[in-house]
């Protein structure tokens, strides 16, 4: 039996709710999160964490990933020389990728001078540009990929527990783009939701005394679309979520609280029924997206970051309306590809 315990040892976060773990915690301490009203600023200001000359001509999408990755490493108390670079992995996910670079490149081609298009602009159009820059800046040479949707915690845990890596930077990047957000604003569902950009990166490795929490088993289910932009069938959606919730709870021996994917849309009640059916004794925390907004491809990891902080700090949990003692939290989330993901995070115990 594998005795390895994958843990979240550091967190980097850039969001409308805070641009690092400390600022996020400071904003949520002291009371229940109130619902957001109106539209929030879309593009978040942040410090890249490296000298500007090292990121010349690097697009914002990639700079977000680099900044959050460096935050997570610093939060874990590690330096870039504390592990073998060939044993450092990078597994990221995104829903929309670098939409800004794609649109800018498309416009440059449409202007009639494709031979004069910027090579650096073109390089930034691929979804894995963010991981490439993280690897360059942190000298990481281990297993690396970008998923369009999906559960990076599942793949990262597999790498660590089969001894393919000692450290994995597991992250999600969703960048503000004016055209993308304008399009979402015209959708009858998304137009009623506070949509924000967000980037989050976990520094994953073996559990130690300072770990935030232990990453348990995951499960996933396929929805028939993205609930933020498409109205899905209630019965089939509830059935899919119930299967995923049941599998995750069975694998991990239950949970005390479920952090739901609620964002104020029609889909909230469908998920609430699924949670009530499969985890009737668990509390439900539905305030995460009231605090961070709907962060699309980053939403699942944002919820996992909130769960990690709840397990470590009682005041943070109380800020989200969680008043019971916590040992295990089941985190849920759906992404723009239509994946419904679940994972259980467990309280870090003495070694």
CSV table of C-alpha atoms in Angstrom, one decimal:
chain,number,residue,atom,x,y,z
A,1,UNK,CA,0.0,0.0,0.0
A,2,UNK,CA,1.3,3.4,-1.0
A,3,UNK,CA,2.0,5.5,2.2
A,4,UNK,CA,2.7,8.7,0.3
A,5,UNK,CA,0.3,11.5,1.2
A,6,UNK,CA,0.1,14.3,-1.3
A,7,UNK,CA,-0.3,17.7,0.4
A,8,UNK,CA,-0.9,21.3,-0.5
A,9,UNK,CA,2.3,22.9,0.9
A,10,UNK,CA,2.0,26.3,-0.7
A,11,UNK,CA,-0.7,28.5,-2.4
A,12,UNK,CA,-0.3,31.3,-4.9
A,13,UNK,CA,-3.4,33.2,-5.8
A,14,UNK,CA,-4.3,36.3,-7.9
A,15,UNK,CA,-7.9,37.2,-8.0
A,16,UNK,CA,-10.4,40.1,-7.6
A,17,UNK,CA,-10.7,39.0,-3.9
A,18,UNK,CA,-6.9,39.3,-3.2
A,19,UNK,CA,-3.6,39.0,-4.9
A,20,UNK,CA,-1.9,36.6,-2.5
A,21,UNK,CA,-3.0,34.3,0.4
A,22,UNK,CA,-2.4,36.9,3.0
A,23,UNK,CA,-4.7,39.5,1.3
A,24,UNK,CA,-7.4,36.9,0.7
A,25,UNK,CA,-7.3,35.8,4.3
A,26,UNK,CA,-7.4,39.4,5.6
A,27,UNK,CA,-10.5,40.2,3.5
A,28,UNK,CA,-12.5,37.2,4.6
A,29,UNK,CA,-11.7,37.1,8.4
A,30,UNK,CA,-14.3,38.5,10.7
A,31,UNK,CA,-17.7,37.5,9.2
A,32,UNK,CA,-19.9,35.9,6.6
A,33,UNK,CA,-19.2,36.9,3.0
A,34,UNK,CA,-21.9,39.2,1.7
A,35,UNK,CA,-23.2,38.8,-1.8
A,36,UNK,CA,-21.5,40.9,-4.4
A,37,UNK,CA,-23.5,43.6,-6.1
A,38,UNK,CA,-22.7,45.2,-9.5
A,39,UNK,CA,-19.8,44.5,-11.7
A,40,UNK,CA,-16.3,44.3,-10.3
A,41,UNK,CA,-13.0,45.5,-11.9
A,42,UNK,CA,-12.0,42.9,-14.4
A,43,UNK,CA,-8.2,43.1,-14.8
A,44,UNK,CA,-6.3,42.6,-11.5
A,45,UNK,CA,-3.1,44.4,-10.8
A,46,UNK,CA,-0.3,42.1,-9.5
A,47,UNK,CA,3.4,41.9,-9.0
A,48,UNK,CA,5.1,39.3,-11.3
A,49,UNK,CA,7.6,38.2,-8.7
A,50,UNK,CA,10.6,38.3,-11.1
A,51,UNK,CA,12.5,41.3,-12.7
A,52,UNK,CA,10.6,42.8,-15.6
A,53,UNK,CA,13.4,42.1,-18.0
A,54,UNK,CA,12.9,38.4,-17.6
A,55,UNK,CA,9.3,38.7,-18.8
A,56,UNK,CA,9.9,41.0,-21.8
A,57,UNK,CA,7.3,40.3,-24.5
A,58,UNK,CA,5.6,37.7,-22.3
A,59,UNK,CA,1.9,38.0,-22.4
A,60,UNK,CA,-0.2,38.7,-19.4
A,61,UNK,CA,-1.7,35.1,-19.3
A,62,UNK,CA,1.7,33.7,-18.8
A,63,UNK,CA,2.8,36.4,-16.3
A,64,UNK,CA,-0.2,35.5,-14.2
A,65,UNK,CA,0.9,31.9,-14.1
A,66,UNK,CA,4.5,32.8,-13.2
A,67,UNK,CA,3.5,35.1,-10.5
A,68,UNK,CA,1.2,32.6,-8.8
A,69,UNK,CA,3.7,29.8,-9.1
A,70,UNK,CA,6.4,31.9,-7.4
A,71,UNK,CA,3.9,32.9,-4.7
A,72,UNK,CA,3.1,29.2,-4.0
A,73,UNK,CA,6.8,28.3,-3.8
A,74,UNK,CA,7.5,31.2,-1.4
A,75,UNK,CA,4.5,30.3,0.6
A,76,UNK,CA,5.9,26.8,1.0
A,77,UNK,CA,9.2,28.3,2.2
A,78,UNK,CA,11.1,26.8,-0.7
A,79,UNK,CA,13.7,28.2,-3.0
A,80,UNK,CA,14.2,27.3,-6.6
A,81,UNK,CA,17.2,25.2,-5.7
A,82,UNK,CA,15.5,23.1,-3.1
A,83,UNK,CA,14.5,20.3,-5.5
A,84,UNK,CA,15.9,18.6,-8.6
A,85,UNK,CA,14.6,20.5,-11.6
A,86,UNK,CA,14.0,17.2,-13.4
A,87,UNK,CA,11.7,16.2,-10.5
A,88,UNK,CA,9.6,19.3,-10.7
A,89,UNK,CA,6.4,19.0,-12.6
A,90,UNK,CA,3.9,21.6,-13.9
A,91,UNK,CA,0.3,20.6,-14.5
A,92,UNK,CA,-2.1,23.5,-15.3
A,93,UNK,CA,-5.6,23.9,-16.6
A,94,UNK,CA,-7.5,26.7,-18.3
A,95,UNK,CA,-11.0,27.1,-19.9
A,96,UNK,CA,-10.4,29.9,-22.4
A,97,UNK,CA,-6.6,30.1,-22.5
A,98,UNK,CA,-5.0,33.4,-23.6
A,99,UNK,CA,-8.0,34.8,-25.5
A,100,UNK,CA,-6.3,38.2,-25.6
A,101,UNK,CA,-3.3,36.9,-27.5
A,102,UNK,CA,-5.5,34.8,-29.8
A,103,UNK,CA,-7.7,37.8,-30.7
A,104,UNK,CA,-4.7,40.1,-31.1
A,105,UNK,CA,-3.0,37.6,-33.4
A,106,UNK,CA,-6.1,37.0,-35.4
A,107,UNK,CA,-6.5,40.8,-35.9
A,108,UNK,CA,-2.9,41.1,-37.1
A,109,UNK,CA,-3.6,38.4,-39.7
A,110,UNK,CA,-6.9,40.0,-40.7
A,111,UNK,CA,-5.1,43.3,-41.3
A,112,UNK,CA,-3.5,41.7,-44.3
A,113,UNK,CA,0.1,41.4,-43.2
A,114,UNK,CA,0.5,37.9,-41.8
A,115,UNK,CA,4.2,37.8,-42.6
A,116,UNK,CA,4.7,40.7,-40.2
A,117,UNK,CA,2.9,39.1,-37.3
A,118,UNK,CA,4.9,39.2,-34.1
A,119,UNK,CA,6.5,35.8,-33.3
A,120,UNK,CA,6.2,36.5,-29.5
A,121,UNK,CA,2.5,37.3,-30.0
A,122,UNK,CA,2.0,34.0,-31.9
A,123,UNK,CA,3.9,32.1,-29.2
A,124,UNK,CA,1.4,33.4,-26.7
A,125,UNK,CA,-1.6,32.1,-28.5
A,126,UNK,CA,-1.1,28.4,-27.4
A,127,UNK,CA,-2.7,27.4,-24.1
A,128,UNK,CA,0.6,25.9,-22.8
A,129,UNK,CA,2.5,29.2,-23.1
A,130,UNK,CA,1.8,29.7,-19.4
A,131,UNK,CA,3.5,26.5,-18.4
A,132,UNK,CA,6.4,27.1,-20.7
A,133,UNK,CA,7.1,30.4,-18.9
A,134,UNK,CA,6.7,28.8,-15.5
A,135,UNK,CA,9.3,26.1,-16.5
A,136,UNK,CA,11.7,28.7,-17.8
A,137,UNK,CA,11.5,31.1,-14.9
A,138,UNK,CA,11.7,28.3,-12.2
A,139,UNK,CA,14.0,26.0,-14.1
A,140,UNK,CA,11.5,23.1,-14.1
A,141,UNK,CA,12.3,20.2,-16.4
A,142,UNK,CA,9.9,17.5,-15.1
A,143,UNK,CA,6.6,16.3,-16.4
A,144,UNK,CA,4.5,19.2,-17.8
A,145,UNK,CA,1.2,19.8,-19.5
A,146,UNK,CA,-1.8,22.1,-19.8
A,147,UNK,CA,-5.3,20.6,-19.7
A,148,UNK,CA,-8.3,22.3,-21.3
A,149,UNK,CA,-10.6,21.7,-18.3
A,150,UNK,CA,-10.1,18.8,-16.1
A,151,UNK,CA,-8.8,18.1,-12.6
A,152,UNK,CA,-5.1,18.9,-12.2
A,153,UNK,CA,-5.1,17.6,-8.6
A,154,UNK,CA,-5.9,14.1,-9.8
A,155,UNK,CA,-3.0,14.1,-12.4
A,156,UNK,CA,-0.6,15.8,-10.0
A,157,UNK,CA,-1.3,13.3,-7.2
A,158,UNK,CA,-0.7,10.5,-9.7
A,159,UNK,CA,2.7,11.9,-10.6
A,160,UNK,CA,3.7,12.3,-7.0
A,161,UNK,CA,2.5,9.0,-5.7
A,162,UNK,CA,4.0,7.0,-8.6
A,163,UNK,CA,7.4,8.7,-8.0
A,164,UNK,CA,7.5,10.6,-11.3
A,165,UNK,CA,8.0,13.9,-9.4
A,166,UNK,CA,9.0,15.3,-6.0
A,167,UNK,CA,7.1,18.6,-6.5
A,168,UNK,CA,4.3,19.6,-8.8
A,169,UNK,CA,3.0,23.1,-9.4
A,170,UNK,CA,-0.7,22.5,-10.0
A,171,UNK,CA,-2.5,25.5,-11.3
A,172,UNK,CA,-5.4,27.1,-13.2
A,173,UNK,CA,-5.3,30.3,-15.2
A,174,UNK,CA,-8.2,32.3,-16.4
A,175,UNK,CA,-7.4,35.8,-17.7
A,176,UNK,CA,-9.7,38.7,-18.3
A,177,UNK,CA,-10.3,39.6,-21.9
A,178,UNK,CA,-12.6,42.4,-22.9
A,179,UNK,CA,-14.2,40.6,-25.8
A,180,UNK,CA,-14.7,37.3,-23.9
A,181,UNK,CA,-16.3,39.0,-20.9
A,182,UNK,CA,-18.5,41.1,-23.2
A,183,UNK,CA,-19.6,37.9,-24.9
A,184,UNK,CA,-20.4,36.3,-21.5
A,185,UNK,CA,-22.3,39.5,-20.6
A,186,UNK,CA,-24.7,38.9,-23.5
A,187,UNK,CA,-25.5,35.4,-22.4
A,188,UNK,CA,-28.8,35.1,-20.5
A,189,UNK,CA,-27.2,33.0,-17.8
A,190,UNK,CA,-23.8,34.5,-17.4
A,191,UNK,CA,-25.0,38.1,-17.6
A,192,UNK,CA,-26.5,37.7,-14.2
A,193,UNK,CA,-23.4,36.3,-12.6
A,194,UNK,CA,-20.3,38.2,-11.3
A,195,UNK,CA,-17.6,36.8,-13.5
A,196,UNK,CA,-13.9,37.5,-12.6
A,197,UNK,CA,-10.5,36.4,-13.7
A,198,UNK,CA,-8.4,34.3,-11.3
A,199,UNK,CA,-5.2,32.4,-11.2
A,200,UNK,CA,-4.3,29.9,-8.5
A,201,UNK,CA,-1.3,27.6,-8.2
A,202,UNK,CA,-0.6,24.9,-5.5
A,203,UNK,CA,2.8,23.8,-4.5
A,204,UNK,CA,2.2,20.1,-4.1
A,205,UNK,CA,4.5,17.5,-2.5
A,206,UNK,CA,4.9,15.1,0.4
A,207,UNK,CA,2.9,16.0,3.6
A,208,UNK,CA,4.9,17.8,6.3
A,209,UNK,CA,4.2,19.6,9.5
A,210,UNK,CA,3.4,22.9,7.7
A,211,UNK,CA,1.1,21.5,5.0
A,212,UNK,CA,-2.2,23.2,4.5
A,213,UNK,CA,-4.0,19.9,4.0
A,214,UNK,CA,-3.8,16.4,2.5
A,215,UNK,CA,-5.2,15.9,-1.0
A,216,UNK,CA,-7.5,12.9,-1.1
A,217,UNK,CA,-9.2,11.0,-3.9
A,218,UNK,CA,-11.1,12.6,-6.8
A,219,UNK,CA,-14.0,11.8,-9.0
A,220,UNK,CA,-15.4,13.5,-12.1
A,221,UNK,CA,-18.6,13.4,-14.3
A,222,UNK,CA,-19.4,14.8,-17.7
A,223,UNK,CA,-22.2,17.3,-17.9
A,224,UNK,CA,-23.9,18.1,-21.2
A,225,UNK,CA,-22.3,21.5,-21.4
A,226,UNK,CA,-21.1,24.5,-19.4
A,227,UNK,CA,-23.8,25.5,-16.9
A,228,UNK,CA,-22.6,29.2,-17.0
A,229,UNK,CA,-23.6,29.6,-20.6
A,230,UNK,CA,-26.0,26.7,-21.4
A,231,UNK,CA,-29.2,25.6,-19.6
A,232,UNK,CA,-28.7,21.9,-18.9
A,233,UNK,CA,-31.3,19.3,-18.3
A,234,UNK,CA,-32.0,19.0,-14.6
A,235,UNK,CA,-32.5,15.3,-14.3
A,236,UNK,CA,-29.5,14.2,-16.2
A,237,UNK,CA,-27.3,16.8,-14.6
A,238,UNK,CA,-28.4,15.8,-11.1
A,239,UNK,CA,-27.8,12.2,-11.9
A,240,UNK,CA,-24.2,12.9,-13.2
A,241,UNK,CA,-23.3,14.9,-10.1
A,242,UNK,CA,-24.8,12.4,-7.7
A,243,UNK,CA,-22.6,9.7,-9.2
A,244,UNK,CA,-19.5,11.8,-8.9
A,245,UNK,CA,-20.3,12.9,-5.3
A,246,UNK,CA,-21.1,9.4,-4.3
A,247,UNK,CA,-17.9,8.0,-5.7
A,248,UNK,CA,-15.8,10.7,-4.1
A,249,UNK,CA,-17.4,10.3,-0.7
A,250,UNK,CA,-17.1,6.5,-0.8
A,251,UNK,CA,-13.4,6.7,-1.8
A,252,UNK,CA,-12.6,9.1,1.1
A,253,UNK,CA,-14.9,7.9,3.8
A,254,UNK,CA,-17.2,10.8,3.8
A,255,UNK,CA,-16.8,14.6,4.5
A,256,UNK,CA,-17.9,17.1,7.1
A,257,UNK,CA,-18.6,19.9,4.7
A,258,UNK,CA,-19.2,20.2,0.9
A,259,UNK,CA,-18.0,23.4,-0.8
A,260,UNK,CA,-20.5,23.8,-3.6
A,261,UNK,CA,-20.1,25.4,-7.0
A,262,UNK,CA,-23.0,27.8,-6.3
A,263,UNK,CA,-22.8,31.1,-8.2
A,264,UNK,CA,-26.3,32.4,-8.1
A,265,UNK,CA,-27.5,30.7,-11.3
A,266,UNK,CA,-30.3,28.2,-12.0
A,267,UNK,CA,-27.8,25.4,-11.6
A,268,UNK,CA,-27.3,26.0,-7.9
A,269,UNK,CA,-30.6,24.3,-7.0
A,270,UNK,CA,-29.8,21.2,-9.1
A,271,UNK,CA,-26.4,20.7,-7.4
A,272,UNK,CA,-28.0,21.4,-4.0
A,273,UNK,CA,-30.4,18.5,-4.5
A,274,UNK,CA,-27.5,16.2,-5.6
A,275,UNK,CA,-25.5,17.1,-2.5
A,276,UNK,CA,-28.5,16.7,-0.2
A,277,UNK,CA,-29.1,13.2,-1.7
A,278,UNK,CA,-25.5,12.0,-1.4
A,279,UNK,CA,-24.2,13.8,1.6
A,280,UNK,CA,-27.3,14.5,3.8
A,281,UNK,CA,-25.3,14.8,7.0
A,282,UNK,CA,-22.7,17.2,5.7
A,283,UNK,CA,-22.8,21.0,5.9
A,284,UNK,CA,-22.9,23.0,2.7
A,285,UNK,CA,-20.7,26.0,2.1
A,286,UNK,CA,-22.0,28.0,-0.9
A,287,UNK,CA,-20.3,31.4,-0.3
A,288,UNK,CA,-17.0,30.9,-2.1
A,289,UNK,CA,-18.1,32.4,-5.4
A,290,UNK,CA,-19.8,35.3,-3.6
A,291,UNK,CA,-16.3,36.2,-2.5
A,292,UNK,CA,-14.2,35.4,-5.6
A,293,UNK,CA,-16.9,35.6,-8.2
A,294,UNK,CA,-17.4,33.0,-10.9
A,295,UNK,CA,-13.8,32.3,-12.2
A,296,UNK,CA,-14.6,29.8,-15.0
A,297,UNK,CA,-11.7,27.4,-15.6
A,298,UNK,CA,-10.1,28.4,-12.3
A,299,UNK,CA,-13.2,27.9,-10.2
A,300,UNK,CA,-12.5,24.4,-9.0
A,301,UNK,CA,-9.0,25.2,-7.7
A,302,UNK,CA,-10.2,28.5,-6.2
A,303,UNK,CA,-12.7,26.4,-4.2
A,304,UNK,CA,-9.9,24.0,-3.3
A,305,UNK,CA,-7.8,26.9,-2.1
A,306,UNK,CA,-10.7,28.1,0.1
A,307,UNK,CA,-11.1,24.6,1.5
A,308,UNK,CA,-7.4,24.4,2.2
A,309,UNK,CA,-7.5,27.6,4.2
A,310,UNK,CA,-10.6,26.5,6.0
A,311,UNK,CA,-8.9,23.3,7.2
A,312,UNK,CA,-5.9,25.3,8.5
A,313,UNK,CA,-7.6,28.4,9.9
A,314,UNK,CA,-10.9,28.3,11.8
A,315,UNK,CA,-11.6,32.0,11.3
A,316,UNK,CA,-11.4,31.6,7.5
A,317,UNK,CA,-13.9,28.8,7.7
A,318,UNK,CA,-16.2,31.0,9.9
A,319,UNK,CA,-15.9,33.8,7.3
A,320,UNK,CA,-17.5,31.4,4.8
A,321,UNK,CA,-20.2,30.5,7.2
A,322,UNK,CA,-18.7,27.1,8.3
A,323,UNK,CA,-19.1,26.8,12.1
A,324,UNK,CA,-18.6,23.0,12.6
A,325,UNK,CA,-15.3,21.3,13.4
A,326,UNK,CA,-13.6,20.2,10.2
A,327,UNK,CA,-11.7,17.1,9.4
A,328,UNK,CA,-12.6,16.6,5.7
A,329,UNK,CA,-14.0,18.9,3.1
A,330,UNK,CA,-15.4,17.8,-0.3
A,331,UNK,CA,-14.8,20.5,-2.9
A,332,UNK,CA,-16.8,20.6,-6.1
A,333,UNK,CA,-16.6,22.6,-9.3
A,334,UNK,CA,-17.5,22.6,-13.0
A,335,UNK,CA,-15.4,24.0,-15.9
A,336,UNK,CA,-16.1,25.4,-19.4
A,337,UNK,CA,-15.6,22.0,-20.9
A,338,UNK,CA,-18.5,20.5,-18.9
A,339,UNK,CA,-16.5,18.5,-16.3
A,340,UNK,CA,-18.0,18.3,-12.9
A,341,UNK,CA,-15.0,17.6,-10.5
A,342,UNK,CA,-14.9,16.5,-6.9
A,343,UNK,CA,-12.0,16.1,-4.4
A,344,UNK,CA,-11.8,15.6,-0.7
A,345,UNK,CA,-9.2,17.6,1.3
A,346,UNK,CA,-8.3,16.4,4.8
A,347,UNK,CA,-7.0,18.2,7.8
A,348,UNK,CA,-3.2,18.0,8.3
A,349,UNK,CA,-2.4,15.9,11.3
A,350,UNK,CA,0.8,15.6,13.4
A,351,UNK,CA,3.4,13.4,11.8
